PDB file of C-alpha atoms and ligand atoms in Angstrom:
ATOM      1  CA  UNK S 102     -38.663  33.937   4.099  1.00 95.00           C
ATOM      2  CA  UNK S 103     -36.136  31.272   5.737  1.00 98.00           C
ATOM      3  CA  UNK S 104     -34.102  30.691   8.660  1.00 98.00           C
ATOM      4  CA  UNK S 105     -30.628  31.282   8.356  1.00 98.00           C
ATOM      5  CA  UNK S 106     -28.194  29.055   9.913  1.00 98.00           C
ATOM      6  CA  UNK S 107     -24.156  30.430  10.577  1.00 98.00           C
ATOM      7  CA  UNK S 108     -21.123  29.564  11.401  1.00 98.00           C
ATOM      8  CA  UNK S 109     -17.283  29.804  10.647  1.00 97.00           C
ATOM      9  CA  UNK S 110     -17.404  26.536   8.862  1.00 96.00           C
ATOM     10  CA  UNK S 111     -18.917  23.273   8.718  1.00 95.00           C
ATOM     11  CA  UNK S 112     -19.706  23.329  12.016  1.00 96.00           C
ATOM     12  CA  UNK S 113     -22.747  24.468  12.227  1.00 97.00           C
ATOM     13  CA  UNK S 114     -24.302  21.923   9.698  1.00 97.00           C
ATOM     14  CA  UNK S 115     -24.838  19.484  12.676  1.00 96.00           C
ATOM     15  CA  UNK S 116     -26.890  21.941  13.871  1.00 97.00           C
ATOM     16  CA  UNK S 117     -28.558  22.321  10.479  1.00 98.00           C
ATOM     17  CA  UNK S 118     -28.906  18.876  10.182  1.00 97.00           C
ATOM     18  CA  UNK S 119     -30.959  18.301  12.901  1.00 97.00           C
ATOM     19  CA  UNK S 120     -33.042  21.908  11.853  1.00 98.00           C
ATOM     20  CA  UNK S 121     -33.518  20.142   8.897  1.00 97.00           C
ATOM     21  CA  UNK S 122     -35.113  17.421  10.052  1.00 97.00           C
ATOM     22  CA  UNK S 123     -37.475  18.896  12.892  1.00 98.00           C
ATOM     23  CA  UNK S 124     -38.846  21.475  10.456  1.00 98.00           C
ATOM     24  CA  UNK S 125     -38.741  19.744   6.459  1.00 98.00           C
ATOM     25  CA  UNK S 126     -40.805  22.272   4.695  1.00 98.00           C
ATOM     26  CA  UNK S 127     -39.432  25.392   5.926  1.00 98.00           C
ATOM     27  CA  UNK S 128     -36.681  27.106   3.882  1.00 98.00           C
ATOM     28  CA  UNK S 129     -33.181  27.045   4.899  1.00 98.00           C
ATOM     29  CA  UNK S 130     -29.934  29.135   3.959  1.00 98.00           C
ATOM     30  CA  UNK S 131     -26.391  27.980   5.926  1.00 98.00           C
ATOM     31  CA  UNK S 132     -23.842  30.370   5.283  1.00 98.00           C
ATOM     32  CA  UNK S 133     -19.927  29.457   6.560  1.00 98.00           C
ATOM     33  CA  UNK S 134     -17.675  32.333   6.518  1.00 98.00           C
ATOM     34  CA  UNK S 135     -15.059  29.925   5.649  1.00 97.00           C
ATOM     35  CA  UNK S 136     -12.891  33.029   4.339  1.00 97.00           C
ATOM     36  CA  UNK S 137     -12.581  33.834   8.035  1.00 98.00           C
ATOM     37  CA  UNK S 138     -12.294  30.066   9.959  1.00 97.00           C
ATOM     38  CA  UNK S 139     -11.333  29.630  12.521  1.00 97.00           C
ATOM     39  CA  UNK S 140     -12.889  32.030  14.447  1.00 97.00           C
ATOM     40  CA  UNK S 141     -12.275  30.590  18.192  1.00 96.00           C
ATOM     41  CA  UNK S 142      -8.607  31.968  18.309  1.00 94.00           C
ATOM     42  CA  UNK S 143      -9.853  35.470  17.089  1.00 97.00           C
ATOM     43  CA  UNK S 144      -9.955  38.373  19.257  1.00 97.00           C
ATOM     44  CA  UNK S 145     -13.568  39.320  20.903  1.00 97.00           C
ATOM     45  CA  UNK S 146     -14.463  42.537  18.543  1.00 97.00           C
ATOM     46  CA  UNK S 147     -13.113  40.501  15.330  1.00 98.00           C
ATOM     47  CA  UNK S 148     -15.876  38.157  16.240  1.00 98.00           C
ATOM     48  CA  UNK S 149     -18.487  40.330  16.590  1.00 98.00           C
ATOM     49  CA  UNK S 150     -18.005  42.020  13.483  1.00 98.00           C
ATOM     50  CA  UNK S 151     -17.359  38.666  11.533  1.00 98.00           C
ATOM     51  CA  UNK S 152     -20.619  37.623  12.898  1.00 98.00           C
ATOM     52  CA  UNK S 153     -22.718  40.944  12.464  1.00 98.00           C
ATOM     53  CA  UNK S 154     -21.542  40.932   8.878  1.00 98.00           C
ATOM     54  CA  UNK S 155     -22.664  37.051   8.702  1.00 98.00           C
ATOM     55  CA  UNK S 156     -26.376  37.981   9.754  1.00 98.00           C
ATOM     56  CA  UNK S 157     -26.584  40.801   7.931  1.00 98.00           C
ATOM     57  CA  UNK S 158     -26.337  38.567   4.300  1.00 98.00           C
ATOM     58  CA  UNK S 159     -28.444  35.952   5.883  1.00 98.00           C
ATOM     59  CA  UNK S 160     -31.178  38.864   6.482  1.00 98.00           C
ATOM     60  CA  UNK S 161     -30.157  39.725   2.992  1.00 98.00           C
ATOM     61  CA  UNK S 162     -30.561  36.037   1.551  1.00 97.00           C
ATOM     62  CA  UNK S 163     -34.533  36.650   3.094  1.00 97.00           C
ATOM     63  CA  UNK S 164     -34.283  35.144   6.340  1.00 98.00           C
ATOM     64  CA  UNK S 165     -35.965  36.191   9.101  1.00 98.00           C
ATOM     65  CA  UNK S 166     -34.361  34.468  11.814  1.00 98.00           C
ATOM     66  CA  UNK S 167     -30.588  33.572  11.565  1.00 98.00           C
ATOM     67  CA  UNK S 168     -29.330  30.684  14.634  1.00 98.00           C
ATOM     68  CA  UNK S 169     -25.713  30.986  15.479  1.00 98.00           C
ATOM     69  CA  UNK S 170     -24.844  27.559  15.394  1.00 98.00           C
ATOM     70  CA  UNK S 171     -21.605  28.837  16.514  1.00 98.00           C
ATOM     71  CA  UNK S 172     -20.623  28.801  20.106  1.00 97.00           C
ATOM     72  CA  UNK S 173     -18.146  30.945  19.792  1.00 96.00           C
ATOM     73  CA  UNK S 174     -20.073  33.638  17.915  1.00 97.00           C
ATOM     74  CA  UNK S 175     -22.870  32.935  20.373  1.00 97.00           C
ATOM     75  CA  UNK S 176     -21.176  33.432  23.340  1.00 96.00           C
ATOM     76  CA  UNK S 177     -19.221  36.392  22.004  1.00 96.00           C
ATOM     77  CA  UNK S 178     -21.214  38.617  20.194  1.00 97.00           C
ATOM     78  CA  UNK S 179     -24.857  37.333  20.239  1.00 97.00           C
ATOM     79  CA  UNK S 180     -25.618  39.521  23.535  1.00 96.00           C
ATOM     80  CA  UNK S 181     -23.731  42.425  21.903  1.00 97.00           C
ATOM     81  CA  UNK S 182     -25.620  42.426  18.662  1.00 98.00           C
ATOM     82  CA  UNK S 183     -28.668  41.669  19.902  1.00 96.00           C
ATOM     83  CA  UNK S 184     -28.416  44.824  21.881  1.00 96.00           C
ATOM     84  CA  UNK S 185     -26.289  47.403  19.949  1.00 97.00           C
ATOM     85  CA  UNK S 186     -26.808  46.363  15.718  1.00 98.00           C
ATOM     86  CA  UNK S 187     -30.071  44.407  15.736  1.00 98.00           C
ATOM     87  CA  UNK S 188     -32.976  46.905  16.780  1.00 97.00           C
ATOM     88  CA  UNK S 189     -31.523  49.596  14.186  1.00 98.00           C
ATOM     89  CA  UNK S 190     -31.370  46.901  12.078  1.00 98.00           C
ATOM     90  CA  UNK S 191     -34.937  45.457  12.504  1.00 97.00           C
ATOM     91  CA  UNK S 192     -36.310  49.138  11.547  1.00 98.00           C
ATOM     92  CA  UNK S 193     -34.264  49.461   8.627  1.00 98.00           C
ATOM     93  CA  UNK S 194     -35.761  46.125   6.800  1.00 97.00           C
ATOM     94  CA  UNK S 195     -39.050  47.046   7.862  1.00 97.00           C
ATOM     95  CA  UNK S 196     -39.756  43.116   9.010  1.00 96.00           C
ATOM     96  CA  UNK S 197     -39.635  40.776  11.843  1.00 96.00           C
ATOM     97  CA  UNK S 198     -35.863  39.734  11.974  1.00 97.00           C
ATOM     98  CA  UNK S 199     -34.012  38.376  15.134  1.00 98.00           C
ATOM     99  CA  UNK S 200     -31.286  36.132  15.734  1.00 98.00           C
ATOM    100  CA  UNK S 201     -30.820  33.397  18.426  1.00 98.00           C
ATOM    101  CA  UNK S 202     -28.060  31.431  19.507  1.00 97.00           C
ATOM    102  CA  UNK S 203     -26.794  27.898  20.497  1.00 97.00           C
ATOM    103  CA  UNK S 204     -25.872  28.077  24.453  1.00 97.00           C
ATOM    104  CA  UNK S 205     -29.213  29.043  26.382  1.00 96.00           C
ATOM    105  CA  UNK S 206     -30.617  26.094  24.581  1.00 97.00           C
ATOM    106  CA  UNK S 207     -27.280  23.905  25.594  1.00 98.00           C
ATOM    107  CA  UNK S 208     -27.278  25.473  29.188  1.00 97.00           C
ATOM    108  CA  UNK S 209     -31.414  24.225  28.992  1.00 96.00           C
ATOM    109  CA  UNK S 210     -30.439  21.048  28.727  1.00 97.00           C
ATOM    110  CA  UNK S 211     -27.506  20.724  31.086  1.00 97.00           C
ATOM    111  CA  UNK S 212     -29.500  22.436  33.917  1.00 95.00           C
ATOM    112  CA  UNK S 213     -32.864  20.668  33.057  1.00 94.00           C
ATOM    113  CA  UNK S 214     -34.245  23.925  34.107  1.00 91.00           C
ATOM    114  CA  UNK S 215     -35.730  27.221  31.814  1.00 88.00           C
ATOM    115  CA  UNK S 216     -33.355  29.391  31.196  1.00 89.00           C
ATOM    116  CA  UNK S 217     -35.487  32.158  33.140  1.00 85.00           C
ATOM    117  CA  UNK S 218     -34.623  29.775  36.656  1.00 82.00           C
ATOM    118  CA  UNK S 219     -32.324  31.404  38.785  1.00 81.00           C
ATOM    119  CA  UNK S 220     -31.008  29.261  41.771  1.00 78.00           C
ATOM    120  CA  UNK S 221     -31.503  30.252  45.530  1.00 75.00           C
ATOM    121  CA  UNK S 222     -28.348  31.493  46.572  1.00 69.00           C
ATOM    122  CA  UNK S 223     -27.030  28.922  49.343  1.00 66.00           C
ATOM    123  CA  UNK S 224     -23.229  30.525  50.030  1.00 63.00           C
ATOM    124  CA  UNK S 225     -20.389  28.489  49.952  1.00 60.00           C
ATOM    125  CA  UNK S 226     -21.003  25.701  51.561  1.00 63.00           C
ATOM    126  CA  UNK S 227     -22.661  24.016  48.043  1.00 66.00           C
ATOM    127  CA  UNK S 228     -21.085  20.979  47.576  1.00 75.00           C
ATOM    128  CA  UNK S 229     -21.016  20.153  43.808  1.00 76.00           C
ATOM    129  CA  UNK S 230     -21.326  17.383  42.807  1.00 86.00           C
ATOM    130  CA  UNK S 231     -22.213  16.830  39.556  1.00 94.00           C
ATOM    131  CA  UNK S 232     -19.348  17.702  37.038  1.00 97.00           C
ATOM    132  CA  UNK S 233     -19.712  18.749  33.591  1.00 98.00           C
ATOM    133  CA  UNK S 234     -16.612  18.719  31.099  1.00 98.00           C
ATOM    134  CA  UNK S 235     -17.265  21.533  28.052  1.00 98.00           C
ATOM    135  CA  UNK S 236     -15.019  21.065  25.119  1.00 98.00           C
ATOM    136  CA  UNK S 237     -14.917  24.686  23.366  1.00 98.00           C
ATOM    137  CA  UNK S 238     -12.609  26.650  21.399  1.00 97.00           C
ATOM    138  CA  UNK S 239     -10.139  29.647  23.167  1.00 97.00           C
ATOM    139  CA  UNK S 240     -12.655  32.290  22.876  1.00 96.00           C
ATOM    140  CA  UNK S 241     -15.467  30.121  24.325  1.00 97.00           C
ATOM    141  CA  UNK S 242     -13.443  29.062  27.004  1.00 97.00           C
ATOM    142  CA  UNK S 243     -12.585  32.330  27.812  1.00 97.00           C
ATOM    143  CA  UNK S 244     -16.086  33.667  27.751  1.00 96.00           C
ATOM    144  CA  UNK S 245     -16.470  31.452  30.687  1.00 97.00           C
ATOM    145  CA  UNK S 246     -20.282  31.609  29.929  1.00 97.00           C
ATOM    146  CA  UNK S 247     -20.754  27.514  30.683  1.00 97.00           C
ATOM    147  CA  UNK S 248     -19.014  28.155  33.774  1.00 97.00           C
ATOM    148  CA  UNK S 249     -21.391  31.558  34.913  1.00 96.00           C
ATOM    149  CA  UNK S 250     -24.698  31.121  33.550  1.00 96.00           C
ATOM    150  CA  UNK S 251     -24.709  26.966  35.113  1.00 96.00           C
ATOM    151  CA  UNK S 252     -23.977  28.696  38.492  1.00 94.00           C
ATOM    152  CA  UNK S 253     -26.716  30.814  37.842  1.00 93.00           C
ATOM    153  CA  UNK S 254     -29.037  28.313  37.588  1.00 93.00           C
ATOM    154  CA  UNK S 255     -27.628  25.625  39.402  1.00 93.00           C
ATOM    155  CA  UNK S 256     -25.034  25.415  42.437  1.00 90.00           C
ATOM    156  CA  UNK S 257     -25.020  21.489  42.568  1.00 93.00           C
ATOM    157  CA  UNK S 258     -23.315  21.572  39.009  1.00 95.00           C
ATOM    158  CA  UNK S 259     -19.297  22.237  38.491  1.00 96.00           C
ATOM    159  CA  UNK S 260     -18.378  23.267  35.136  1.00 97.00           C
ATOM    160  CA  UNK S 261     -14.925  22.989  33.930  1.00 97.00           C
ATOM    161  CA  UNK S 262     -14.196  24.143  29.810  1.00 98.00           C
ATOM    162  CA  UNK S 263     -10.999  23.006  27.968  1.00 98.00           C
ATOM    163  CA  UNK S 264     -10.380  24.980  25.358  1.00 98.00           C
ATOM    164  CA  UNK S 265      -9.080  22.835  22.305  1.00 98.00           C
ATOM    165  CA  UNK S 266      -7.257  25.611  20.417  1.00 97.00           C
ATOM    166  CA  UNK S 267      -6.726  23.492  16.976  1.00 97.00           C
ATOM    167  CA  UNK S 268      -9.039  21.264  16.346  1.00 98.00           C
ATOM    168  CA  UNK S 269     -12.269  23.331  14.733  1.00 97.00           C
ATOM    169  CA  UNK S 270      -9.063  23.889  12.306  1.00 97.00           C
ATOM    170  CA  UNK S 271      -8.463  20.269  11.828  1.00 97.00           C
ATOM    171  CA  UNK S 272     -12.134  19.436  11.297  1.00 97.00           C
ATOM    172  CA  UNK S 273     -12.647  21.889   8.922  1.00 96.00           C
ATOM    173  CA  UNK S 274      -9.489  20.787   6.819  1.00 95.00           C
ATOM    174  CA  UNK S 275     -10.386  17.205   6.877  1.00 95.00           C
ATOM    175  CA  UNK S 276      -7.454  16.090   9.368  1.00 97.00           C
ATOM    176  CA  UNK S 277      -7.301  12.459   9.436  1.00 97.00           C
ATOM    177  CA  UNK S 278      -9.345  10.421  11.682  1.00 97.00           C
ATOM    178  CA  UNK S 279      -6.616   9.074  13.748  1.00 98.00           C
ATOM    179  CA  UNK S 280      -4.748  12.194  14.017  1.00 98.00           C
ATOM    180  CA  UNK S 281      -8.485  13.935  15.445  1.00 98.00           C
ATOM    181  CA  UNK S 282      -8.687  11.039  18.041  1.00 98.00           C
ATOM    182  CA  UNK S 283      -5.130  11.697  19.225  1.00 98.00           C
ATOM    183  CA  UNK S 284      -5.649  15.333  19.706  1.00 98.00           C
ATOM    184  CA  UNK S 285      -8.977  14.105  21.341  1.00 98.00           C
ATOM    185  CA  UNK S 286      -8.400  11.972  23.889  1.00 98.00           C
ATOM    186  CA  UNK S 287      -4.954  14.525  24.786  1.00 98.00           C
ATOM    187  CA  UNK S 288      -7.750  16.837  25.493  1.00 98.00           C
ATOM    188  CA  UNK S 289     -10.208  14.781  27.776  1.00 98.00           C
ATOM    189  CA  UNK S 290      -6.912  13.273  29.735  1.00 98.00           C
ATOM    190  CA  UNK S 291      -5.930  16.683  30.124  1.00 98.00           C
ATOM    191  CA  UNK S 292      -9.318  18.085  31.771  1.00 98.00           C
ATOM    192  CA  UNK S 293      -9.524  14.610  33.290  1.00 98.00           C
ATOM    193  CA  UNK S 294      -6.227  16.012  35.161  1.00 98.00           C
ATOM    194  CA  UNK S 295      -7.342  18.980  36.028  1.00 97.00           C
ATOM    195  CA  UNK S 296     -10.671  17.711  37.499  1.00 96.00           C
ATOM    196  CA  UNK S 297      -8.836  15.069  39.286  1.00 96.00           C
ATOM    197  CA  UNK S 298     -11.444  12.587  37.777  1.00 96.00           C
ATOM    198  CA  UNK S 299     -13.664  11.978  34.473  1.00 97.00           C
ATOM    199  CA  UNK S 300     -15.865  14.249  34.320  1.00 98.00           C
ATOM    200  CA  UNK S 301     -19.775  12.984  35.140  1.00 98.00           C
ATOM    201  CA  UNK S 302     -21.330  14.613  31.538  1.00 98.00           C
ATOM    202  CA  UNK S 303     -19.895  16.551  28.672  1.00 98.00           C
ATOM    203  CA  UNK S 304     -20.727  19.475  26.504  1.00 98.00           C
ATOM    204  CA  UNK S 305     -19.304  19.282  23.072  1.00 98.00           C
ATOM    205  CA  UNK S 306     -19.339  23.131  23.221  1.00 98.00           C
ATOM    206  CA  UNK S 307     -18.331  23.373  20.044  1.00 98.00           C
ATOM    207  CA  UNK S 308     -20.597  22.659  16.700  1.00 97.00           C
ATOM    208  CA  UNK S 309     -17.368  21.397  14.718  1.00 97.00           C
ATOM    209  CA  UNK S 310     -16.934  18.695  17.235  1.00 98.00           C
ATOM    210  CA  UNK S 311     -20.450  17.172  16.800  1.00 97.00           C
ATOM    211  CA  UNK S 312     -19.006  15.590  13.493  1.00 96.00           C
ATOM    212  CA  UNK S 313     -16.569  13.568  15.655  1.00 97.00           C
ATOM    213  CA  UNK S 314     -18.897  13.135  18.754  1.00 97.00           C
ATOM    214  CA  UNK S 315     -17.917   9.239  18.547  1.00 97.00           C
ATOM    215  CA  UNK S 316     -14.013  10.388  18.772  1.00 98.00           C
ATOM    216  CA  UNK S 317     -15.107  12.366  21.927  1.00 98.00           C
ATOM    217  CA  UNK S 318     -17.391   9.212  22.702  1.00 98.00           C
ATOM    218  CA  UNK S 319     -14.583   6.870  23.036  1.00 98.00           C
ATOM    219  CA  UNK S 320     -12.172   8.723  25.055  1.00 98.00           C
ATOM    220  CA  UNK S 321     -14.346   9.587  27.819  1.00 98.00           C
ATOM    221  CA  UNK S 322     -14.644   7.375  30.217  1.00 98.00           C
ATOM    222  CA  UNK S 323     -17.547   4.519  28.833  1.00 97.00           C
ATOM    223  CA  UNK S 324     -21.472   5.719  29.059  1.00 97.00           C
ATOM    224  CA  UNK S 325     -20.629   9.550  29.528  1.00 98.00           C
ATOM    225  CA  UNK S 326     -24.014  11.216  28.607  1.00 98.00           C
ATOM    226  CA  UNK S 327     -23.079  13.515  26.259  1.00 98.00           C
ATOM    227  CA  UNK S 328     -25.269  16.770  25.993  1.00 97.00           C
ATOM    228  CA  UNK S 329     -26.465  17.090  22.430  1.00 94.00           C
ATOM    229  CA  UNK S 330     -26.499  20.813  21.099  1.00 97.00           C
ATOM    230  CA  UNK S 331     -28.370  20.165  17.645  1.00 97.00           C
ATOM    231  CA  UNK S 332     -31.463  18.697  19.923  1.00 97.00           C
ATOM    232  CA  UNK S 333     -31.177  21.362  22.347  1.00 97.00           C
ATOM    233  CA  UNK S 334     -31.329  23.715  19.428  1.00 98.00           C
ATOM    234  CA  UNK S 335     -33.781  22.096  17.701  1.00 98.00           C
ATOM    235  CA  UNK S 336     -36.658  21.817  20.713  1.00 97.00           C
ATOM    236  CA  UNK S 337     -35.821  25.392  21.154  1.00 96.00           C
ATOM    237  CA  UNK S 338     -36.605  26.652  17.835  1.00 97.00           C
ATOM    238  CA  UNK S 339     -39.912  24.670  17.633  1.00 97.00           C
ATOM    239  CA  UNK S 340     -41.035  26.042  21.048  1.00 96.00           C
ATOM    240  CA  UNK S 341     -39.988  29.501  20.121  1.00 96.00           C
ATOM    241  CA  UNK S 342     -41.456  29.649  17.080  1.00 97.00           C
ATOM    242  CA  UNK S 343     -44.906  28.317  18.936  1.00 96.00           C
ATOM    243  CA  UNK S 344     -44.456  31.540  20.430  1.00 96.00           C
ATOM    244  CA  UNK S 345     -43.579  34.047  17.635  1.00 96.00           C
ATOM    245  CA  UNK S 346     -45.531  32.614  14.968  1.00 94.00           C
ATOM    246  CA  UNK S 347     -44.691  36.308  13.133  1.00 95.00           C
ATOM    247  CA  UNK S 348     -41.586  34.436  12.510  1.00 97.00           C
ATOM    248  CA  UNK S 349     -42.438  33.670   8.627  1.00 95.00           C
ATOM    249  CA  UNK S 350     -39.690  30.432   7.844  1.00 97.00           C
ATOM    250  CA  UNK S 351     -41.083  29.687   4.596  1.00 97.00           C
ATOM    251  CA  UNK S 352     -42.691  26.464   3.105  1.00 97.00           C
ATOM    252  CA  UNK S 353     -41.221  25.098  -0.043  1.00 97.00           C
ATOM    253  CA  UNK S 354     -38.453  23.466   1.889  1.00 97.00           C
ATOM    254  CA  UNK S 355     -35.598  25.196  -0.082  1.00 97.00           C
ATOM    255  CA  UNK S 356     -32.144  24.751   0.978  1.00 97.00           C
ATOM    256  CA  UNK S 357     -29.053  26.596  -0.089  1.00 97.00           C
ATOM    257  CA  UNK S 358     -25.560  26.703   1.086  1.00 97.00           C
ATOM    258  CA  UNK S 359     -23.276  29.473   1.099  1.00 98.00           C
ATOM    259  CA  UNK S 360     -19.666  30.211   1.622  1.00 98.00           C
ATOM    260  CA  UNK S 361     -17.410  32.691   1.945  1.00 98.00           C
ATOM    261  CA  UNK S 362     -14.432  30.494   0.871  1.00 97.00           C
ATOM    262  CA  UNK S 363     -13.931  27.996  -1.539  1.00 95.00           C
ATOM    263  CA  UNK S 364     -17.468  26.729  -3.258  1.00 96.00           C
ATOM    264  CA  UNK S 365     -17.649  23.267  -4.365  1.00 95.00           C
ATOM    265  CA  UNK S 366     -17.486  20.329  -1.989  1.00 93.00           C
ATOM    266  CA  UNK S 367     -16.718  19.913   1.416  1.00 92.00           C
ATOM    267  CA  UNK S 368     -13.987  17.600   2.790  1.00 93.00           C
ATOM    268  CA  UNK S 369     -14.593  13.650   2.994  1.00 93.00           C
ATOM    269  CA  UNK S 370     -15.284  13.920   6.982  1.00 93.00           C
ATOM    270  CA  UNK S 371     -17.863  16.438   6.605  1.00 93.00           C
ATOM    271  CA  UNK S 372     -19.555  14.844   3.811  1.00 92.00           C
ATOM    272  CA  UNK S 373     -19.724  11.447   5.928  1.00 90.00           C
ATOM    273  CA  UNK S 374     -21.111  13.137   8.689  1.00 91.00           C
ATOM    274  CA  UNK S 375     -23.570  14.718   6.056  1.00 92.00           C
ATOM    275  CA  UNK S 376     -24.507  11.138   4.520  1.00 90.00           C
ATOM    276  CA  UNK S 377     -24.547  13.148   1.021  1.00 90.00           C
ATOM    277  CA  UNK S 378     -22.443  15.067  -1.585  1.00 90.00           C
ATOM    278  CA  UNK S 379     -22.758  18.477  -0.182  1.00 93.00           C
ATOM    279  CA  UNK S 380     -22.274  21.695  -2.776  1.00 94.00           C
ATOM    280  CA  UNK S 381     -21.720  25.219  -1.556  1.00 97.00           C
ATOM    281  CA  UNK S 382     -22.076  28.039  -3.428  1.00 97.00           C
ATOM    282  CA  UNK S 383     -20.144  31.528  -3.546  1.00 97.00           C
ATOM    283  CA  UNK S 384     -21.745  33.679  -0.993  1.00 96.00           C
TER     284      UNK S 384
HETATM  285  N1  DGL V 509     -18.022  25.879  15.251  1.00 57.43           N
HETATM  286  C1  DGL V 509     -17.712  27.019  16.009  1.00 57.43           C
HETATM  287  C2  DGL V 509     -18.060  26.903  17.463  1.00 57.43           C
HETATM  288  O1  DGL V 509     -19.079  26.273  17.744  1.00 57.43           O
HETATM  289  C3  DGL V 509     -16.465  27.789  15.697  1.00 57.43           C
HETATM  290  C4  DGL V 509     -15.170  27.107  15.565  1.00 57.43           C
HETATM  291  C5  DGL V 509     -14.125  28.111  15.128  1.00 57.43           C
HETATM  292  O2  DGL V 509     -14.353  28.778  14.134  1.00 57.43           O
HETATM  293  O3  DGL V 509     -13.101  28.212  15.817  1.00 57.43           O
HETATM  294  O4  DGL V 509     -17.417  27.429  18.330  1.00 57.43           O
END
């Protein structure tokens, strides 16, 4: 058994990265459905069935938990397959299977609070003051789920998302650096704008941008905390699977990669976010 690790793209290896390194002997498959990048311009019931079709190979690889280090997938169809594909699903294979996402663990670490906390409701007259930027693609933005579940759990805290529509795109192709920082810091003036000042913390709410997190870094205004979603992830996991130990991840700390599109290497910025040659083979 492993744990299975998806996304549209490279994305999601910053997530798997940081997996990687909290759990070193279990057994790992990432599969990018790079045939189908990028996702976060997609319509909603695309998503979901690019995603359902994702976990269903990963089940198929042996896994018996797949993370959606996807935000997009996450917030789109995680609730919706959870519900509707996976309990069907779970008695077919005859096993222990679920899958788990990226965001409660992000909105964790935002709120500093469980995600079973639910906030007193004080009215209007909140003030906020705290105010958290989230960088996401279209269809996360749209989801508004930063903005709804932080309210949720905590009225002190204003949440405003850009969406970035083109640069999961970029990352994924390689774009130059200095073309990525222009697009960047276009993006944090223009929530910067519509805040009508920096904003106090950011999300990278998207697991593409995590391989230019020092991009991000310097046009923010200097010191913004960022919150990091491949730690969030990763202290999630560990305490979840304290609590499911019928969760088998394996032992023999195999790894394999899988794509959809094109195997062989990945582009030069992915590889130097990697540290490594990285080979991916033909899902
Ligand atoms: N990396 C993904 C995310 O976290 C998806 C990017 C995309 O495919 O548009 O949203």
């Amino acid at each position: 058994m492993a744990i299975g690790v998806f996304d549209s793209g490279v994305g999601g290896l910053t997530i798997h990265h940081r997996l990687v390194e909290t759990f070193p002997d279990a057994d790992f498959v990432y599969l990018a459905d790079q045939a189908n990048a990028p996702y976060g311009g997609k319509p909603g019931e695309e998503i979901v069935d690019l995603t359902r079709d994702g976990c269903s190979r990963l089940f198929d690889e042996g896994c018996s938990l797949v993370v959606l280090a996807c935000n997009t997938a996450a917030s789109v169809a995680l609730r919706r397959l959870q519900q509707t594909w996976l309990p069907g699903h779970r008695r077919a294979l005859g096993r222990p299977i679920n899958v788990l996402g990226i965001v409660v663990p992000t909105i964790e670490a935002a709120t500093g609070m469980p995600w079973a906390h639910e906030a007193e409701p004080r009215g209007d007259k909140v003030e906020k003051l705290d105010v958290l930027g989230v960088f996401a693609t279209p269809a996360t933005a749209r989801s508004r789920v930063y903005e709804i579940e932080i309210d949720k759990r905590r009225q002190d805290v204003a949440v405003f998302t850009e969406p970035c529509p083109e640069l999961a795109r970029m990352i994924e192709t390689g774009a130059p650096r200095a073309d990525l920082a222009g697009v960047i810091a276009s993006h944090v003036q223009a929530l910067t704008r519509r805040i009508g000042r920096a904003p106090d913390r950011a999300v990278l709410g998207c697991t593409h941008y995590e391989i230019v997190a020092d991009l991000f870094q310097a046009a923010l205004a200097p010191g913004t905390p960022l919150i990091r979603q491949p730690e969030a992830t990763a202290t999630a996991l560990k305490d979840y699977l304290l609590r499911r130990p019928e969760f088998d991840v394996g032992a023999s700390g195999a790894r394999k990669f899988l794509t959809t599109g094109e195997p062989g290497a990945q582009n030069g910025l992915v590889e130097a976010f990697w540290g490594a040659p990285l080979r991916f083979e033909a899902a």
